[in-house]
Amino acid sequence: MLQYEEQYPHINLHLISNVEDRWRPQRGYFEESKLKCKVSVLNRHVPSKGVPKEWYFDYFHVLSILNEEFNHRLVKKLCPIE
């Protein structure tokens, strides 16, 4: 990602994390602080942490109640309006 940003400085890249895996917690969780480079992150793990399993369609696909929150965060990241 950093190489791409260096080659195309007018394009902003954002890393989008996975949601929390409610059925296989041994997979761990996403930690921005452990990234080896400084990139902009849309962390979907945080808002999905601890929500009811009923909000998931399967392991990684969530229903609209969570997708709405992800969409709001993505818009704020791409078009920060104060």
mmCIF file with all atom_site columns, C-alpha atoms in Angstrom:
data_model
loop_
_atom_site.group_PDB
_atom_site.id
_atom_site.type_symbol
_atom_site.label_atom_id
_atom_site.label_alt_id
_atom_site.label_comp_id
_atom_site.label_asym_id
_atom_site.label_entity_id
_atom_site.label_seq_id
_atom_site.pdbx_PDB_ins_code
_atom_site.Cartn_x
_atom_site.Cartn_y
_atom_site.Cartn_z
_atom_site.occupancy
_atom_site.B_iso_or_equiv
_atom_site.pdbx_formal_charge
_atom_site.auth_seq_id
_atom_site.auth_comp_id
_atom_site.auth_asym_id
_atom_site.auth_atom_id
_atom_site.pdbx_PDB_model_num
ATOM 1  C CA . MET A 1 1  ? 0.000   0.000   0.000  1.00 0.00 ? 1  MET A CA 1
ATOM 2  C CA . LEU A 1 2  ? 2.785   2.396   0.849  1.00 0.00 ? 2  LEU A CA 1
ATOM 3  C CA . GLN A 1 3  ? 4.475   1.826   -2.509 1.00 0.00 ? 3  GLN A CA 1
ATOM 4  C CA . TYR A 1 4  ? 1.195   2.532   -4.276 1.00 0.00 ? 4  TYR A CA 1
ATOM 5  C CA . GLU A 1 5  ? 0.658   5.733   -2.269 1.00 0.00 ? 5  GLU A CA 1
ATOM 6  C CA . GLU A 1 6  ? 4.189   6.849   -3.112 1.00 0.00 ? 6  GLU A CA 1
ATOM 7  C CA . GLN A 1 7  ? 3.608   6.210   -6.809 1.00 0.00 ? 7  GLN A CA 1
ATOM 8  C CA . TYR A 1 8  ? 0.158   7.863   -6.804 1.00 0.00 ? 8  TYR A CA 1
ATOM 9  C CA . PRO A 1 9  ? 0.250   10.523  -4.060 1.00 0.00 ? 9  PRO A CA 1
ATOM 10 C CA . HIS A 1 10 ? -3.067  12.044  -5.181 1.00 0.00 ? 10 HIS A CA 1
ATOM 11 C CA . ILE A 1 11 ? -4.912  8.804   -4.288 1.00 0.00 ? 11 ILE A CA 1
ATOM 12 C CA . ASN A 1 12 ? -5.693  8.076   -0.635 1.00 0.00 ? 12 ASN A CA 1
ATOM 13 C CA . LEU A 1 13 ? -5.761  4.409   0.321  1.00 0.00 ? 13 LEU A CA 1
ATOM 14 C CA . HIS A 1 14 ? -7.549  2.933   3.319  1.00 0.00 ? 14 HIS A CA 1
ATOM 15 C CA . LEU A 1 15 ? -7.105  -0.533  4.793  1.00 0.00 ? 15 LEU A CA 1
ATOM 16 C CA . ILE A 1 16 ? -10.450 -2.104  5.726  1.00 0.00 ? 16 ILE A CA 1
ATOM 17 C CA . SER A 1 17 ? -10.274 -4.748  8.440  1.00 0.00 ? 17 SER A CA 1
ATOM 18 C CA . ASN A 1 18 ? -12.436 -7.840  8.822  1.00 0.00 ? 18 ASN A CA 1
ATOM 19 C CA . VAL A 1 19 ? -15.275 -8.008  11.297 1.00 0.00 ? 19 VAL A CA 1
ATOM 20 C CA . GLU A 1 20 ? -14.943 -9.974  14.525 1.00 0.00 ? 20 GLU A CA 1
ATOM 21 C CA . ASP A 1 21 ? -15.197 -13.745 13.924 1.00 0.00 ? 21 ASP A CA 1
ATOM 22 C CA . ARG A 1 22 ? -17.817 -14.656 16.525 1.00 0.00 ? 22 ARG A CA 1
ATOM 23 C CA . TRP A 1 23 ? -17.663 -18.400 15.846 1.00 0.00 ? 23 TRP A CA 1
ATOM 24 C CA . ARG A 1 24 ? -13.887 -18.779 15.887 1.00 0.00 ? 24 ARG A CA 1
ATOM 25 C CA . PRO A 1 25 ? -12.506 -16.372 18.513 1.00 0.00 ? 25 PRO A CA 1
ATOM 26 C CA . GLN A 1 26 ? -9.151  -18.200 18.454 1.00 0.00 ? 26 GLN A CA 1
ATOM 27 C CA . ARG A 1 27 ? -8.471  -16.391 15.162 1.00 0.00 ? 27 ARG A CA 1
ATOM 28 C CA . GLY A 1 28 ? -7.729  -13.316 17.224 1.00 0.00 ? 28 GLY A CA 1
ATOM 29 C CA . TYR A 1 29 ? -8.613  -9.736  16.489 1.00 0.00 ? 29 TYR A CA 1
ATOM 30 C CA . PHE A 1 30 ? -7.382  -6.883  14.353 1.00 0.00 ? 30 PHE A CA 1
ATOM 31 C CA . GLU A 1 31 ? -4.903  -4.508  16.008 1.00 0.00 ? 31 GLU A CA 1
ATOM 32 C CA . GLU A 1 32 ? -3.946  -1.329  14.174 1.00 0.00 ? 32 GLU A CA 1
ATOM 33 C CA . SER A 1 33 ? -0.942  -0.882  16.444 1.00 0.00 ? 33 SER A CA 1
ATOM 34 C CA . LYS A 1 34 ? 0.635   -4.078  15.070 1.00 0.00 ? 34 LYS A CA 1
ATOM 35 C CA . LEU A 1 35 ? 0.687   -2.876  11.463 1.00 0.00 ? 35 LEU A CA 1
ATOM 36 C CA . LYS A 1 36 ? 4.200   -2.535  10.080 1.00 0.00 ? 36 LYS A CA 1
ATOM 37 C CA . CYS A 1 37 ? 3.405   0.676   8.233  1.00 0.00 ? 37 CYS A CA 1
ATOM 38 C CA . LYS A 1 38 ? 1.370   3.794   8.836  1.00 0.00 ? 38 LYS A CA 1
ATOM 39 C CA . VAL A 1 39 ? -1.791  3.607   6.716  1.00 0.00 ? 39 VAL A CA 1
ATOM 40 C CA . SER A 1 40 ? -5.299  4.915   7.120  1.00 0.00 ? 40 SER A CA 1
ATOM 41 C CA . VAL A 1 41 ? -7.530  2.181   8.574  1.00 0.00 ? 41 VAL A CA 1
ATOM 42 C CA . LEU A 1 42 ? -11.258 1.614   8.591  1.00 0.00 ? 42 LEU A CA 1
ATOM 43 C CA . ASN A 1 43 ? -11.479 -0.759  11.541 1.00 0.00 ? 43 ASN A CA 1
ATOM 44 C CA . ARG A 1 44 ? -14.641 -2.861  11.232 1.00 0.00 ? 44 ARG A CA 1
ATOM 45 C CA . HIS A 1 45 ? -13.604 -5.101  14.097 1.00 0.00 ? 45 HIS A CA 1
ATOM 46 C CA . VAL A 1 46 ? -14.318 -2.507  16.795 1.00 0.00 ? 46 VAL A CA 1
ATOM 47 C CA . PRO A 1 47 ? -18.017 -1.845  16.016 1.00 0.00 ? 47 PRO A CA 1
ATOM 48 C CA . SER A 1 48 ? -18.666 -5.570  15.452 1.00 0.00 ? 48 SER A CA 1
ATOM 49 C CA . LYS A 1 49 ? -17.098 -6.654  18.734 1.00 0.00 ? 49 LYS A CA 1
ATOM 50 C CA . GLY A 1 50 ? -19.596 -8.195  21.109 1.00 0.00 ? 50 GLY A CA 1
ATOM 51 C CA . VAL A 1 51 ? -22.732 -7.774  18.976 1.00 0.00 ? 51 VAL A CA 1
ATOM 52 C CA . PRO A 1 52 ? -25.274 -10.624 18.957 1.00 0.00 ? 52 PRO A CA 1
ATOM 53 C CA . LYS A 1 53 ? -24.550 -13.570 16.648 1.00 0.00 ? 53 LYS A CA 1
ATOM 54 C CA . GLU A 1 54 ? -27.952 -12.921 15.099 1.00 0.00 ? 54 GLU A CA 1
ATOM 55 C CA . TRP A 1 55 ? -26.463 -9.820  13.467 1.00 0.00 ? 55 TRP A CA 1
ATOM 56 C CA . TYR A 1 56 ? -24.267 -12.102 11.322 1.00 0.00 ? 56 TYR A CA 1
ATOM 57 C CA . PHE A 1 57 ? -25.332 -13.903 8.156  1.00 0.00 ? 57 PHE A CA 1
ATOM 58 C CA . ASP A 1 58 ? -22.312 -16.234 8.369  1.00 0.00 ? 58 ASP A CA 1
ATOM 59 C CA . TYR A 1 59 ? -18.741 -16.040 9.741  1.00 0.00 ? 59 TYR A CA 1
ATOM 60 C CA . PHE A 1 60 ? -17.827 -12.738 8.104  1.00 0.00 ? 60 PHE A CA 1
ATOM 61 C CA . HIS A 1 61 ? -20.995 -11.313 6.583  1.00 0.00 ? 61 HIS A CA 1
ATOM 62 C CA . VAL A 1 62 ? -23.107 -9.093  8.764  1.00 0.00 ? 62 VAL A CA 1
ATOM 63 C CA . LEU A 1 63 ? -26.680 -7.978  8.394  1.00 0.00 ? 63 LEU A CA 1
ATOM 64 C CA . SER A 1 64 ? -27.766 -4.451  7.505  1.00 0.00 ? 64 SER A CA 1
ATOM 65 C CA . ILE A 1 65 ? -27.724 -3.183  11.097 1.00 0.00 ? 65 ILE A CA 1
ATOM 66 C CA . LEU A 1 66 ? -23.911 -3.433  11.140 1.00 0.00 ? 66 LEU A CA 1
ATOM 67 C CA . ASN A 1 67 ? -23.414 -2.608  7.472  1.00 0.00 ? 67 ASN A CA 1
ATOM 68 C CA . GLU A 1 68 ? -25.136 0.708   8.060  1.00 0.00 ? 68 GLU A CA 1
ATOM 69 C CA . GLU A 1 69 ? -22.582 1.575   10.745 1.00 0.00 ? 69 GLU A CA 1
ATOM 70 C CA . PHE A 1 70 ? -19.705 0.488   8.487  1.00 0.00 ? 70 PHE A CA 1
ATOM 71 C CA . ASN A 1 71 ? -21.072 2.630   5.665  1.00 0.00 ? 71 ASN A CA 1
ATOM 72 C CA . HIS A 1 72 ? -21.290 5.698   7.922  1.00 0.00 ? 72 HIS A CA 1
ATOM 73 C CA . ARG A 1 73 ? -17.694 5.201   9.035  1.00 0.00 ? 73 ARG A CA 1
ATOM 74 C CA . LEU A 1 74 ? -16.536 4.737   5.437  1.00 0.00 ? 74 LEU A CA 1
ATOM 75 C CA . VAL A 1 75 ? -18.245 7.943   4.298  1.00 0.00 ? 75 VAL A CA 1
ATOM 76 C CA . LYS A 1 76 ? -16.679 9.874   7.186  1.00 0.00 ? 76 LYS A CA 1
ATOM 77 C CA . LYS A 1 77 ? -13.279 8.473   6.225  1.00 0.00 ? 77 LYS A CA 1
ATOM 78 C CA . LEU A 1 78 ? -13.615 9.299   2.524  1.00 0.00 ? 78 LEU A CA 1
ATOM 79 C CA . CYS A 1 79 ? -15.494 12.610  2.813  1.00 0.00 ? 79 CYS A CA 1
ATOM 80 C CA . PRO A 1 80 ? -14.717 14.170  6.183  1.00 0.00 ? 80 PRO A CA 1
ATOM 81 C CA . ILE A 1 81 ? -17.309 16.905  6.551  1.00 0.00 ? 81 ILE A CA 1
ATOM 82 C CA . GLU A 1 82 ? -17.085 18.954  9.728  1.00 0.00 ? 82 GLU A CA 1
#
